[in-house]
Structure formats: C-alpha cells, structure tokens
Amino acid sequence: MEINVLWAVGLCFLLVGDGVKVEASHQPYRNLQSLPREQPYRTAYHFQPPKNWMNDPNGPMFYKGVYHLFYQYNPYAAVWGNISWGHSISYDLVNWVHLEPAINPSEPFDINGCWSGSTTFLSGEKPAILYTGADPKKRQVQNLAVPKNATDPLLIEWVKSPHNPLLTPIDDIDPDNFRDPTTAWQGPDKVWRVIIGSKIKGRGMAILYQSKDFVNWTRSNKPLHSSTKTGMWECPDFYPVSVNSKNGVETSAQDIFTKHVLKASFKDCDHYILGNYTLKTENFLADTDFMDTGFDLRYDYGKFYASKTFYDSAKKRRILWGWVTESDSESDDIRKGWSGIQSIPRSIVLSRTGQQLVQWPIKEIEELRTNKVSFDSKELKGGSIFEVSGITASQADVEVSFDLPNLNEAESVDPSWVDPQLLCSQKEASVKGTLGPFGLLVLASKDLSEQTAVFFRIFKRNDNYAVLMCSDQSRSSLGDGLHKTTYGAFVSMDPSDRKISLRSLIDHSVVESFDGEGRTCITARVYPKLAIDKEAYLYVFNNGTLSVRISKLSAWSMKRAQIFPIKKRRKPQIN
C-alpha cells in the first residue's frame, strides 16, 4: 500500500473521531484536479483550495503531530473579498485535508474582513492567532483568537478574544496602513514582542509592540526598522537563522550563533535583509538595507508574494510558504472558478557565506516522483535542442547540471547591465549569445510555438563571472490578455567549479525554478493553449555559440497530491 494511501486511511480515523466527516466515501477527492481538459491550469501538487479566491499564507504551524496552513480565503467567489482564514491540515505538507474556515468576519472589529496575521505558541505550547481585522469604518485593527479546544490536534474551532481589538491605529498611525502582525517572540524577561507592517510619513516600517500577557500591548518608542525607499510594508516576517548549522531556529531563540532575517512585502516582491538583533535594546542592525545599490535580496524574483515562515519543531527546520498570484485576467479566474496557489513549501537556511538565504523544496515533495529518466555526460552544441521524453512534461520535477569547459571564452559584461530583469527581457531565449542562453524549455508545444524558457547566460566581469538566470514567459502562450513577464536575477558562481545547475518544478500553470544551490529562485505562471497535459513537452537547449556539457540530467513525472475536502458533521434535527 502506498504511503499516501496509508496517510489517508489514518487521517480518516482521526477525523471521524473528531466529529468531522470526509466526503466522497473516504476516498481521495480527485475530481477537483482530474479534469485537465476542463481545468488545464489547475495544479496537481501545489496547494490550492477546492475553489474560489486565495491569497496570503497565514500562520502555518506544526501542532500535536499535524501541519496547519491558514490562508486568506474568499468562501464565495474567485475574486478578492469576504476575506476569511481558510484552514487546511496535513501530516506531510504534500497531501491535504481542507477544513472549514478557522476565522470568519462576524464582529465589529473584523466585520469587513479577517486579514493576514500569524500564529504564536504561548506558554504551555498553546497556539494563538494575531490577525488584522477591518472594522465598520474599514480601519485596520489587530485581534486575537485562540482554539476553543486546545487538546484538539485539528484545531477545528477558534474563539475571538473579548478584548478585541487589542491594537488600534492611534496617534500618527495611518488606519489604512496598519496590518499583518508577525509571529511574536519572547525574551528571557518573559515579555512578548510583535511587529506590524505600516507606512508613516512616507516611511515603510515595522512598528514594534511589547506585552507581558499577549493582550495588553505597548508601542515601542521606535520601530524595529524603517525605510524611505520601499512604501508600505505588507506581511513582515522576523526570525533567527543559524550561522553554523543547517537546522532551523525557533522564533524566540537569541544567541551569538544566530542572525536575524527581516522580510517585508512591497512593490510586488518579497524583499529581505540580514542583520543582528539585540533584544535588550530592541535594536536591529542590518548588514545592508532594503533597496541599497548592488543589494537586492529577495526570496523569489518572480511571482511570489506575502510569504510566511514557520519553525517546524518536528524536523528542526524553518519552512517558507509564498502566495503565487495568477497572470491571467479576473474574468479568466471567474471562469475557472478559482484564483491563487501557494508555492511548494521550501526549507530556508543561511548560506555558507552568511550573506544571503538559501531555499530548497522540502524533501517530502520527492515522494511524488515517479517514472524517472536520466542520462549523463551529453554534449550540448551551440544551437542545439533535444527532447527529454518518457515523463509527463506538464507535471514534472527536473534537475540538470551543466559543465562549462569554455568558461574562459564568455563574453564581457557591459558595465551598464545592472538590472537583471531588464537584461533577461532584452536578451530572451531566442537571442543568441556566446556562453548561453542554455537551459530548459518547459511547458512547450511540439512545434515550439509555445515555450517557457528557464536558462542561464554567463558573462565575464573583471576577474570574475556574472551569471544571469532568466525565466522567459514571452512565448509561453498563444493566448491573449495574459501577463507574459520575463524575470531575471544574477547568480553567484565559483569560477573554479566550472559548473552550474538548475531545478524546475513544473505543474500545469506554474514553474518554480532554483539554481543548483537554492540561492536564486524564480516562480512563473503560464497558461499555454497547446502545451497542455499530454501535449506538453520538455526540452534542453543551448542557443549560444559555445558548447556546454550536460553532466547529469534527472527528470520525474510527479504524482498528484491527495486532496480531501471535509466538513463538520451536522447535528441531527430533533422533531
């Protein structure tokens, strides 16, 4: 019996014991994602609810053996509005059960929406939710909810605090720019800290609050950090990472072996900075600041926004989720009946240099791999292309490593080339170069009239090399009314290594790509008309004049994740 079937059977017993029933006779609910001609863009192994609108991930956590994912959700339509906290659970972060929403607009302090927030474990490992509500005047206020029954591992029901709203936009705080509380952290002084995204007098900032009881909060006399270059900070995140271990670190950890990450969502991207945090003085000293010249640290350089991390105590790792928005129109979303997916969860650690973060898809996703094809040591001459056959190219995981024997012959980089996205747009996959473009053509039609190219170009820069990584959507679809943006980023490279690698996760309408060490990630949404399901193809290509060598390529078809919608068991009517 496959592991996902065992997972499903065990979960059914647990759910029935909690007074919750699984629909479809306890069988995996496949029909939401098994009609590819009717739903060619619905994903097979990325998280998304059965229908309707979804945006930010909220407060993911691991509790009593169960992973919980909360998310911004419209229960009634495939467009933004009526925002609730959707709630799904899993044992492995791959296969999911959809529960009833955890929090719905119902009180004056959230009647116009239960917006983003986070979960925190209080003393005794009791979970709590801090979230932003929109009140009758549409002011943004901060609220608290706790489980009705903390012994329930599924956390089916949540109760809003009678003290709500805990925080309101007073003094100089703009009531339209005061939202998205983070996971709180606690110092040895037993005082809780939390930051809330804001913009005051043109400065994006993380307003810092302190509390001894998690109910009564006092604003600090200064923000944790601020910037004049960013605009409003949405969905901030603040957490420690280890400087000498690949293990994750619990959010309240404070020692000399950690650095802190401050993330803010603005300008349609998730930017982060690294620095040192001193709890006693509440001082965060950043190594570099947001939007500093020459530093553009992002989780992802494509479609990835409003992300949230959590500490997975079961496996001692920190995991990152991000909202992957659509690139089609609102009318398309209404026609599909859904909008928005979540990225594959990623483990996140500090790089060996300590200058950036490294991300990689969680190991559990590899349980879906099947039908592997692979080959070693194949020369890829300039202008060549060949098909990788034997897998389902619309639903795949691909890893390829390239040797660069002609690295010394790379063309020199123009000093004016400082914007990688612009450079990728100008030098798309069809534009010949010297060492590159080379990489993958994914979700491609047989005649290549549709293709999404994920590739590298390599340039000389003084005594070093500049590696450009691109995700080119310019030919991704013959359809109209789509955003076919091309994304790009520079990738650091050790010239003595003379090799570079790429991994792409392909799932019908989303392509998540990682350079081989996870230093650079690019996510794209595409909607091909021809390259759908079995009519999608995968190719490796080299459109440079110099040869490269494929040292190893491995590709797998990906099985569908198991999805179970469930609902509360109704009490019988008594006549």
PDB file of C-alpha atoms in Angstrom, residues 301 356 420 424 455-459 461 464-470 488-495 499-502 513-522:
ATOM      1  CA  TYR A 301      12.448  37.067  -8.351  1.00  0.00           C
ATOM      2  CA  GLN A 356      22.076  35.559   1.763  1.00  0.00           C
ATOM      3  CA  PRO A 420      18.820  41.535 -14.448  1.00  0.00           C
ATOM      4  CA  CYS A 424      16.583  38.991 -19.439  1.00  0.00           C
ATOM      5  CA  PHE A 455      18.051  29.451 -18.699  1.00  0.00           C
ATOM      6  CA  PHE A 456      21.474  30.858 -17.866  1.00  0.00           C
ATOM      7  CA  ARG A 457      23.795  33.305 -19.622  1.00  0.00           C
ATOM      8  CA  ILE A 458      27.354  33.744 -18.416  1.00  0.00           C
ATOM      9  CA  PHE A 459      29.446  36.874 -18.804  1.00  0.00           C
ATOM     10  CA  ARG A 461      33.114  40.660 -15.187  1.00  0.00           C
ATOM     11  CA  ASN A 464      35.079  37.030 -12.134  1.00  0.00           C
ATOM     12  CA  TYR A 465      31.882  35.925 -13.861  1.00  0.00           C
ATOM     13  CA  ALA A 466      28.344  37.240 -13.857  1.00  0.00           C
ATOM     14  CA  VAL A 467      25.725  34.521 -14.243  1.00  0.00           C
ATOM     15  CA  LEU A 468      22.289  35.656 -15.377  1.00  0.00           C
ATOM     16  CA  MET A 469      19.334  33.365 -14.600  1.00  0.00           C
ATOM     17  CA  CYS A 470      16.134  34.046 -16.557  1.00  0.00           C
ATOM     18  CA  GLY A 488      15.709  37.556 -14.032  1.00  0.00           C
ATOM     19  CA  ALA A 489      18.371  37.597 -11.349  1.00  0.00           C
ATOM     20  CA  PHE A 490      22.138  37.377 -11.057  1.00  0.00           C
ATOM     21  CA  VAL A 491      23.538  34.172  -9.537  1.00  0.00           C
ATOM     22  CA  SER A 492      26.855  33.981  -7.726  1.00  0.00           C
ATOM     23  CA  MET A 493      29.248  31.348  -9.073  1.00  0.00           C
ATOM     24  CA  ASP A 494      32.573  29.861  -8.044  1.00  0.00           C
ATOM     25  CA  PRO A 495      34.697  30.109 -11.240  1.00  0.00           C
ATOM     26  CA  LYS A 499      29.598  24.079 -13.491  1.00  0.00           C
ATOM     27  CA  ILE A 500      26.114  25.292 -12.756  1.00  0.00           C
ATOM     28  CA  SER A 501      22.833  23.505 -12.163  1.00  0.00           C
ATOM     29  CA  LEU A 502      19.100  24.101 -12.316  1.00  0.00           C
ATOM     30  CA  SER A 513      12.962  27.216 -10.690  1.00  0.00           C
ATOM     31  CA  PHE A 514      16.014  27.129  -8.427  1.00  0.00           C
ATOM     32  CA  ASP A 515      19.671  27.489  -9.241  1.00  0.00           C
ATOM     33  CA  GLY A 516      21.539  24.431  -8.020  1.00  0.00           C
ATOM     34  CA  GLU A 517      22.301  25.709  -4.544  1.00  0.00           C
ATOM     35  CA  GLY A 518      18.978  27.475  -3.985  1.00  0.00           C
ATOM     36  CA  ARG A 519      20.485  30.942  -3.852  1.00  0.00           C
ATOM     37  CA  THR A 520      18.217  32.219  -6.615  1.00  0.00           C
ATOM     38  CA  CYS A 521      14.573  31.246  -7.136  1.00  0.00           C
ATOM     39  CA  ILE A 522      12.165  32.346  -9.871  1.00  0.00           C
TER      40      ILE A 522
END
